[in-house]
Amino acid sequence: MSARDYANGIPVRLGAIAIVVGLASALVLQSDVDLGRLVTIGFVNRSLEMAAPIALAAIGGLYAEKSGVFNIGLEGFMIIGALTTAAAMYAVGGSSPAQRHVWIAILVAVVVGLVLTMLFAVLLIRYEADQIVAGLAVWFVALGFAPFVAILVWDDRNYSGLASVDTLTIPYLADLPGVGPILFDQSPLVLLTAVFAVVAWVVLYRTRYGYWIQAAGENPEALDTAGVDVIRVRYAAVLFSGAMAALGGAVLLAHLGTFNGGGDTLTDGRGWIAIVAYLFGNYNPIGAAAAALLFAALDQLNVQFQTAGIGVPGKLVNLLPYAAVIVVLTAWGRTKMPASVGDPYESEE
């Protein structure tokens, strides 16, 4: 993405943000809400915790798409990540898991996500399966597989006897007014997500390997001519996307500490919102993380209204994240997709 392309997109992005903020502001003003009761430290921390899974999946998804491969299966990989984390935590920690069991379960989820993504990548890259159909298939399989496994393990689709990750508290700094409870008394998974976003941006836009990923999605023939294995680059990007989506599901489970295998499952569409988030951020990992935070904050408004005792119809507030998605999809029509995304590539050698 050139500086000129980014500058040309700024008015559109600012307009979309203004519309979303305007909708939220209108709702607040109509309800005569005291902002001090609404925007609290707890609200910010809950929004950060719920944004982390979306941001992780979005970063993985944008890497795959930058390399020229759609990973529409982010939602499915998130479901599998959450399920694997819950099952692994129960397997190693029983009905009273400790913190070490939470971290072991997250690691297991990432490994399982990598293995399943390898099969997915082989279908897409080696056998040139339709990327949209294959991604939807992953989602449908996960939707059915999660409640099936939950019933086998717990004899119920839902299980609440798990543990959530403890916050990381830095003495003295956590007592600083305002930023202390947000930056220094925070979930380590939120802090890890922020680090991932920055490192992903550096790798993608400041390293040779990042340029290879971009070239694989923009002009794979030129990359092949330069002697770089396009197929290998795409495999690595797709594997990374599946691992990050599985990690996103694991982080969601670790923050909630309970598993829900019914209905839309625990992820509840966050994988789809992750796709919108990286489009919103125009394939920029930091922009995608910021978009994830916006969606998560809107999603948490309903909880915050109830906590503050503010009488706003919950169904109306619940529509805000999805209204934001529609606005973003409409306004972000100028997002520049990689030129060769979705096109299988075969080396001429």
mmCIF file of C-alpha atoms in Angstrom, residues 60-316:
data_model
loop_
_atom_site.group_PDB
_atom_site.id
_atom_site.type_symbol
_atom_site.label_atom_id
_atom_site.label_comp_id
_atom_site.label_asym_id
_atom_site.label_seq_id
_atom_site.Cartn_x
_atom_site.Cartn_y
_atom_site.Cartn_z
ATOM 1 C CA GLY A 60 -3.828 -14.019 10.514
ATOM 2 C CA GLY A 61 -6.510 -13.508 7.871
ATOM 3 C CA LEU A 62 -4.838 -10.470 6.350
ATOM 4 C CA TYR A 63 -1.513 -12.328 6.051
ATOM 5 C CA ALA A 64 -3.189 -15.141 4.100
ATOM 6 C CA GLU A 65 -5.011 -12.706 1.848
ATOM 7 C CA LYS A 66 -1.899 -10.610 1.312
ATOM 8 C CA SER A 67 -0.193 -13.769 0.023
ATOM 9 C CA GLY A 68 -3.017 -14.375 -2.434
ATOM 10 C CA VAL A 69 -5.179 -16.892 -0.534
ATOM 11 C CA PHE A 70 -8.615 -16.242 0.978
ATOM 12 C CA ASN A 71 -9.059 -17.807 4.394
ATOM 13 C CA ILE A 72 -12.821 -17.520 4.776
ATOM 14 C CA GLY A 73 -12.640 -20.264 7.404
ATOM 15 C CA LEU A 74 -11.450 -17.930 10.200
ATOM 16 C CA GLU A 75 -14.724 -18.379 12.096
ATOM 17 C CA GLY A 76 -14.404 -22.162 11.889
ATOM 18 C CA PHE A 77 -10.791 -22.148 13.077
ATOM 19 C CA MET A 78 -11.779 -19.889 15.978
ATOM 20 C CA ILE A 79 -14.514 -22.343 17.008
ATOM 21 C CA ILE A 80 -12.026 -25.223 16.847
ATOM 22 C CA GLY A 81 -9.514 -23.179 18.878
ATOM 23 C CA ALA A 82 -12.059 -22.457 21.607
ATOM 24 C CA LEU A 83 -13.245 -26.074 21.684
ATOM 25 C CA THR A 84 -9.702 -27.456 21.799
ATOM 26 C CA THR A 85 -8.750 -25.090 24.613
ATOM 27 C CA ALA A 86 -11.790 -26.099 26.668
ATOM 28 C CA ALA A 87 -11.258 -29.821 26.086
ATOM 29 C CA ALA A 88 -7.502 -29.656 26.740
ATOM 30 C CA MET A 89 -7.995 -27.598 29.910
ATOM 31 C CA TYR A 90 -10.522 -30.147 31.160
ATOM 32 C CA ALA A 91 -8.228 -33.038 30.214
ATOM 33 C CA VAL A 92 -5.180 -31.724 32.097
ATOM 34 C CA GLY A 93 -6.898 -29.837 34.905
ATOM 35 C CA GLY A 94 -10.203 -31.617 35.447
ATOM 36 C CA SER A 95 -13.046 -29.589 36.941
ATOM 37 C CA SER A 96 -10.650 -27.278 38.841
ATOM 38 C CA PRO A 97 -7.965 -26.210 36.364
ATOM 39 C CA ALA A 98 -5.065 -24.019 37.505
ATOM 40 C CA GLN A 99 -3.369 -21.221 35.583
ATOM 41 C CA ARG A 100 -0.706 -23.524 34.121
ATOM 42 C CA HIS A 101 -3.507 -25.643 32.657
ATOM 43 C CA VAL A 102 -4.933 -22.554 30.932
ATOM 44 C CA TRP A 103 -1.622 -21.859 29.198
ATOM 45 C CA ILE A 104 -1.087 -25.519 28.261
ATOM 46 C CA ALA A 105 -4.574 -25.595 26.740
ATOM 47 C CA ILE A 106 -3.856 -22.458 24.686
ATOM 48 C CA LEU A 107 -0.658 -24.041 23.343
ATOM 49 C CA VAL A 108 -2.521 -27.243 22.449
ATOM 50 C CA ALA A 109 -5.166 -25.211 20.613
ATOM 51 C CA VAL A 110 -2.521 -23.473 18.486
ATOM 52 C CA VAL A 111 -0.853 -26.790 17.610
ATOM 53 C CA VAL A 112 -4.181 -28.397 16.672
ATOM 54 C CA GLY A 113 -5.064 -25.299 14.653
ATOM 55 C CA LEU A 114 -1.760 -25.593 12.776
ATOM 56 C CA VAL A 115 -2.334 -29.262 11.926
ATOM 57 C CA LEU A 116 -5.877 -28.657 10.654
ATOM 58 C CA THR A 117 -4.768 -25.586 8.715
ATOM 59 C CA MET A 118 -2.115 -27.676 6.979
ATOM 60 C CA LEU A 119 -4.876 -29.891 5.561
ATOM 61 C CA PHE A 120 -6.823 -26.771 4.576
ATOM 62 C CA ALA A 121 -3.753 -25.246 2.897
ATOM 63 C CA VAL A 122 -3.040 -28.431 0.930
ATOM 64 C CA LEU A 123 -6.606 -28.403 -0.392
ATOM 65 C CA LEU A 124 -6.354 -24.769 -1.448
ATOM 66 C CA ILE A 125 -2.788 -24.600 -2.761
ATOM 67 C CA ARG A 126 -1.903 -28.132 -3.880
ATOM 68 C CA TYR A 127 -5.305 -29.243 -5.156
ATOM 69 C CA GLU A 128 -6.584 -25.735 -6.007
ATOM 70 C CA ALA A 129 -9.951 -26.177 -4.271
ATOM 71 C CA ASP A 130 -12.379 -23.270 -4.424
ATOM 72 C CA GLN A 131 -11.223 -21.022 -1.605
ATOM 73 C CA ILE A 132 -14.670 -19.679 -0.712
ATOM 74 C CA VAL A 133 -16.316 -23.100 -0.671
ATOM 75 C CA ALA A 134 -13.463 -24.654 1.328
ATOM 76 C CA GLY A 135 -13.591 -21.832 3.897
ATOM 77 C CA LEU A 136 -17.344 -22.171 4.312
ATOM 78 C CA ALA A 137 -16.900 -25.930 4.683
ATOM 79 C CA VAL A 138 -14.502 -25.368 7.591
ATOM 80 C CA TRP A 139 -17.115 -23.164 9.269
ATOM 81 C CA PHE A 140 -19.968 -25.650 8.790
ATOM 82 C CA VAL A 141 -17.862 -28.568 10.025
ATOM 83 C CA ALA A 142 -16.815 -26.619 13.113
ATOM 84 C CA LEU A 143 -20.420 -25.589 13.829
ATOM 85 C CA GLY A 144 -21.454 -29.225 13.996
ATOM 86 C CA PHE A 145 -18.247 -30.636 15.456
ATOM 87 C CA ALA A 146 -18.078 -28.339 18.519
ATOM 88 C CA PRO A 147 -21.430 -29.298 20.119
ATOM 89 C CA PHE A 148 -20.844 -32.956 19.173
ATOM 90 C CA VAL A 149 -17.519 -33.082 21.006
ATOM 91 C CA ALA A 150 -18.911 -31.079 23.937
ATOM 92 C CA ILE A 151 -21.685 -33.626 24.450
ATOM 93 C CA LEU A 152 -19.152 -36.463 24.273
ATOM 94 C CA VAL A 153 -16.872 -34.808 26.885
ATOM 95 C CA TRP A 154 -19.341 -33.117 29.258
ATOM 96 C CA ASP A 155 -22.650 -34.712 28.300
ATOM 97 C CA ASP A 156 -23.837 -31.183 27.543
ATOM 98 C CA ARG A 157 -23.228 -28.550 24.862
ATOM 99 C CA ASN A 158 -22.109 -26.041 27.490
ATOM 100 C CA TYR A 159 -19.574 -26.328 30.309
ATOM 101 C CA SER A 160 -18.783 -23.676 32.900
ATOM 102 C CA GLY A 161 -16.256 -25.485 35.132
ATOM 103 C CA LEU A 162 -13.191 -24.018 33.380
ATOM 104 C CA ALA A 163 -10.796 -21.256 34.413
ATOM 105 C CA SER A 164 -10.108 -17.832 32.968
ATOM 106 C CA VAL A 165 -6.618 -16.363 32.711
ATOM 107 C CA ASP A 166 -5.470 -14.208 35.628
ATOM 108 C CA THR A 167 -4.632 -10.564 35.048
ATOM 109 C CA LEU A 168 -1.000 -9.431 35.115
ATOM 110 C CA THR A 169 -0.598 -6.756 37.791
ATOM 111 C CA ILE A 170 2.541 -4.625 38.025
ATOM 112 C CA PRO A 171 2.896 -3.232 41.567
ATOM 113 C CA TYR A 172 2.769 0.561 41.993
ATOM 114 C CA LEU A 173 2.243 1.198 38.250
ATOM 115 C CA ALA A 174 -1.192 -0.424 38.460
ATOM 116 C CA ASP A 175 -2.172 2.268 40.980
ATOM 117 C CA LEU A 176 -1.561 5.116 38.534
ATOM 118 C CA PRO A 177 -4.807 6.991 37.910
ATOM 119 C CA GLY A 178 -6.470 6.308 34.570
ATOM 120 C CA VAL A 179 -3.885 4.334 32.614
ATOM 121 C CA GLY A 180 -2.668 2.207 35.543
ATOM 122 C CA PRO A 181 -5.598 -0.253 35.687
ATOM 123 C CA ILE A 182 -5.690 -0.425 31.871
ATOM 124 C CA LEU A 183 -1.997 -0.896 31.043
ATOM 125 C CA PHE A 184 -0.533 -2.405 34.210
ATOM 126 C CA ASP A 185 -3.427 -4.496 35.582
ATOM 127 C CA GLN A 186 -4.387 -6.218 32.396
ATOM 128 C CA SER A 187 -4.879 -9.660 30.908
ATOM 129 C CA PRO A 188 -1.503 -10.911 29.592
ATOM 130 C CA LEU A 189 -3.341 -12.102 26.495
ATOM 131 C CA VAL A 190 -4.412 -8.526 25.714
ATOM 132 C CA LEU A 191 -0.826 -7.335 26.064
ATOM 133 C CA LEU A 192 0.342 -10.267 23.919
ATOM 134 C CA THR A 193 -2.161 -9.281 21.233
ATOM 135 C CA ALA A 194 -0.820 -5.715 21.169
ATOM 136 C CA VAL A 195 2.705 -7.063 20.725
ATOM 137 C CA PHE A 196 1.526 -9.386 17.927
ATOM 138 C CA ALA A 197 -0.086 -6.447 16.094
ATOM 139 C CA VAL A 198 3.097 -4.367 16.177
ATOM 140 C CA VAL A 199 5.382 -7.279 15.223
ATOM 141 C CA ALA A 200 3.021 -8.323 12.406
ATOM 142 C CA TRP A 201 3.141 -4.765 11.019
ATOM 143 C CA VAL A 202 6.941 -4.675 11.172
ATOM 144 C CA VAL A 203 7.296 -8.078 9.492
ATOM 145 C CA LEU A 204 4.790 -7.263 6.741
ATOM 146 C CA TYR A 205 5.987 -3.770 5.856
ATOM 147 C CA ARG A 206 9.607 -3.612 7.006
ATOM 148 C CA THR A 207 11.173 -7.008 6.244
ATOM 149 C CA ARG A 208 12.130 -8.896 3.106
ATOM 150 C CA TYR A 209 9.819 -11.765 4.022
ATOM 151 C CA GLY A 210 6.923 -9.312 4.336
ATOM 152 C CA TYR A 211 7.662 -8.035 0.836
ATOM 153 C CA TRP A 212 7.611 -11.633 -0.431
ATOM 154 C CA ILE A 213 4.160 -12.121 1.105
ATOM 155 C CA GLN A 214 2.898 -8.964 -0.547
ATOM 156 C CA ALA A 215 4.461 -9.918 -3.885
ATOM 157 C CA ALA A 216 2.882 -13.404 -3.714
ATOM 158 C CA GLY A 217 -0.530 -11.729 -3.637
ATOM 159 C CA GLU A 218 0.179 -8.899 -6.056
ATOM 160 C CA ASN A 219 2.478 -10.384 -8.685
ATOM 161 C CA PRO A 220 3.432 -14.017 -8.041
ATOM 162 C CA GLU A 221 5.060 -14.388 -11.472
ATOM 163 C CA ALA A 222 7.574 -11.646 -10.674
ATOM 164 C CA LEU A 223 8.315 -13.209 -7.299
ATOM 165 C CA ASP A 224 8.849 -16.586 -8.966
ATOM 166 C CA THR A 225 11.163 -15.020 -11.527
ATOM 167 C CA ALA A 226 13.202 -13.545 -8.670
ATOM 168 C CA GLY A 227 13.814 -17.076 -7.421
ATOM 169 C CA VAL A 228 11.434 -17.110 -4.455
ATOM 170 C CA ASP A 229 9.127 -20.117 -4.028
ATOM 171 C CA VAL A 230 5.618 -18.596 -4.220
ATOM 172 C CA ILE A 231 3.932 -21.813 -3.086
ATOM 173 C CA ARG A 232 6.081 -21.999 0.034
ATOM 174 C CA VAL A 233 5.323 -18.361 0.888
ATOM 175 C CA ARG A 234 1.585 -18.987 0.520
ATOM 176 C CA TYR A 235 1.726 -22.143 2.639
ATOM 177 C CA ALA A 236 3.458 -20.253 5.424
ATOM 178 C CA ALA A 237 0.924 -17.395 5.309
ATOM 179 C CA VAL A 238 -2.098 -19.726 5.374
ATOM 180 C CA LEU A 239 -0.626 -21.766 8.239
ATOM 181 C CA PHE A 240 -0.049 -18.548 10.154
ATOM 182 C CA SER A 241 -3.653 -17.463 9.555
ATOM 183 C CA GLY A 242 -5.093 -20.724 10.891
ATOM 184 C CA ALA A 243 -2.827 -20.683 13.935
ATOM 185 C CA MET A 244 -3.767 -17.086 14.730
ATOM 186 C CA ALA A 245 -7.490 -17.814 14.336
ATOM 187 C CA ALA A 246 -7.178 -20.842 16.636
ATOM 188 C CA LEU A 247 -5.259 -18.662 19.087
ATOM 189 C CA GLY A 248 -8.080 -16.123 18.862
ATOM 190 C CA GLY A 249 -10.606 -18.790 19.836
ATOM 191 C CA ALA A 250 -8.332 -19.916 22.667
ATOM 192 C CA VAL A 251 -7.972 -16.351 23.964
ATOM 193 C CA LEU A 252 -11.746 -15.887 23.873
ATOM 194 C CA LEU A 253 -12.220 -19.066 25.937
ATOM 195 C CA ALA A 254 -9.438 -18.052 28.343
ATOM 196 C CA HIS A 255 -11.105 -14.692 28.981
ATOM 197 C CA LEU A 256 -14.602 -16.096 29.462
ATOM 198 C CA GLY A 257 -13.649 -19.276 31.343
ATOM 199 C CA THR A 258 -16.683 -21.135 30.072
ATOM 200 C CA PHE A 259 -17.564 -23.042 26.912
ATOM 201 C CA ASN A 260 -20.755 -22.596 24.906
ATOM 202 C CA GLY A 261 -21.309 -25.105 22.113
ATOM 203 C CA GLY A 262 -24.917 -24.224 21.344
ATOM 204 C CA GLY A 263 -26.345 -21.880 18.715
ATOM 205 C CA ASP A 264 -23.573 -19.962 16.962
ATOM 206 C CA THR A 265 -21.087 -21.419 19.480
ATOM 207 C CA LEU A 266 -18.786 -19.405 21.710
ATOM 208 C CA THR A 267 -17.276 -17.285 18.922
ATOM 209 C CA ASP A 268 -20.693 -15.932 17.824
ATOM 210 C CA GLY A 269 -19.516 -14.529 14.490
ATOM 211 C CA ARG A 270 -16.252 -12.974 15.682
ATOM 212 C CA GLY A 271 -14.339 -14.719 12.878
ATOM 213 C CA TRP A 272 -16.505 -12.951 10.297
ATOM 214 C CA ILE A 273 -16.025 -9.645 12.074
ATOM 215 C CA ALA A 274 -12.263 -10.320 11.938
ATOM 216 C CA ILE A 275 -12.485 -10.346 8.133
ATOM 217 C CA VAL A 276 -14.257 -6.977 8.233
ATOM 218 C CA ALA A 277 -11.661 -5.710 10.718
ATOM 219 C CA TYR A 278 -8.711 -6.275 8.391
ATOM 220 C CA LEU A 279 -10.626 -4.775 5.473
ATOM 221 C CA PHE A 280 -11.415 -1.818 7.751
ATOM 222 C CA GLY A 281 -7.713 -1.547 8.549
ATOM 223 C CA ASN A 282 -6.837 -1.883 4.841
ATOM 224 C CA TYR A 283 -4.644 -4.924 5.494
ATOM 225 C CA ASN A 284 -2.668 -3.083 8.160
ATOM 226 C CA PRO A 285 -2.265 -5.230 11.317
ATOM 227 C CA ILE A 286 -2.401 -2.220 13.632
ATOM 228 C CA GLY A 287 -5.437 -0.829 11.811
ATOM 229 C CA ALA A 288 -7.122 -4.229 12.034
ATOM 230 C CA ALA A 289 -6.490 -4.338 15.793
ATOM 231 C CA ALA A 290 -7.968 -0.845 16.174
ATOM 232 C CA ALA A 291 -11.052 -1.889 14.190
ATOM 233 C CA ALA A 292 -11.424 -4.963 16.388
ATOM 234 C CA LEU A 293 -11.402 -2.722 19.449
ATOM 235 C CA LEU A 294 -14.135 -0.537 17.946
ATOM 236 C CA PHE A 295 -16.380 -3.525 17.267
ATOM 237 C CA ALA A 296 -15.714 -5.006 20.707
ATOM 238 C CA ALA A 297 -16.532 -1.706 22.428
ATOM 239 C CA LEU A 298 -19.835 -1.477 20.577
ATOM 240 C CA ASP A 299 -20.563 -5.092 21.482
ATOM 241 C CA GLN A 300 -19.908 -4.395 25.162
ATOM 242 C CA LEU A 301 -22.222 -1.356 25.284
ATOM 243 C CA ASN A 302 -25.224 -3.509 26.143
ATOM 244 C CA VAL A 303 -23.440 -4.944 29.180
ATOM 245 C CA GLN A 304 -22.298 -1.468 30.178
ATOM 246 C CA PHE A 305 -25.806 -0.019 29.943
ATOM 247 C CA GLN A 306 -27.098 -2.758 32.230
ATOM 248 C CA THR A 307 -24.180 -2.311 34.654
ATOM 249 C CA ALA A 308 -24.797 1.445 34.826
ATOM 250 C CA GLY A 309 -28.540 0.895 35.265
ATOM 251 C CA ILE A 310 -29.358 2.751 32.045
ATOM 252 C CA GLY A 311 -32.626 1.774 30.432
ATOM 253 C CA VAL A 312 -31.906 1.202 26.744
ATOM 254 C CA PRO A 313 -33.499 -1.655 24.787
ATOM 255 C CA GLY A 314 -30.889 -4.399 24.710
ATOM 256 C CA LYS A 315 -31.875 -5.613 21.254
ATOM 257 C CA LEU A 316 -31.289 -2.118 19.873
#
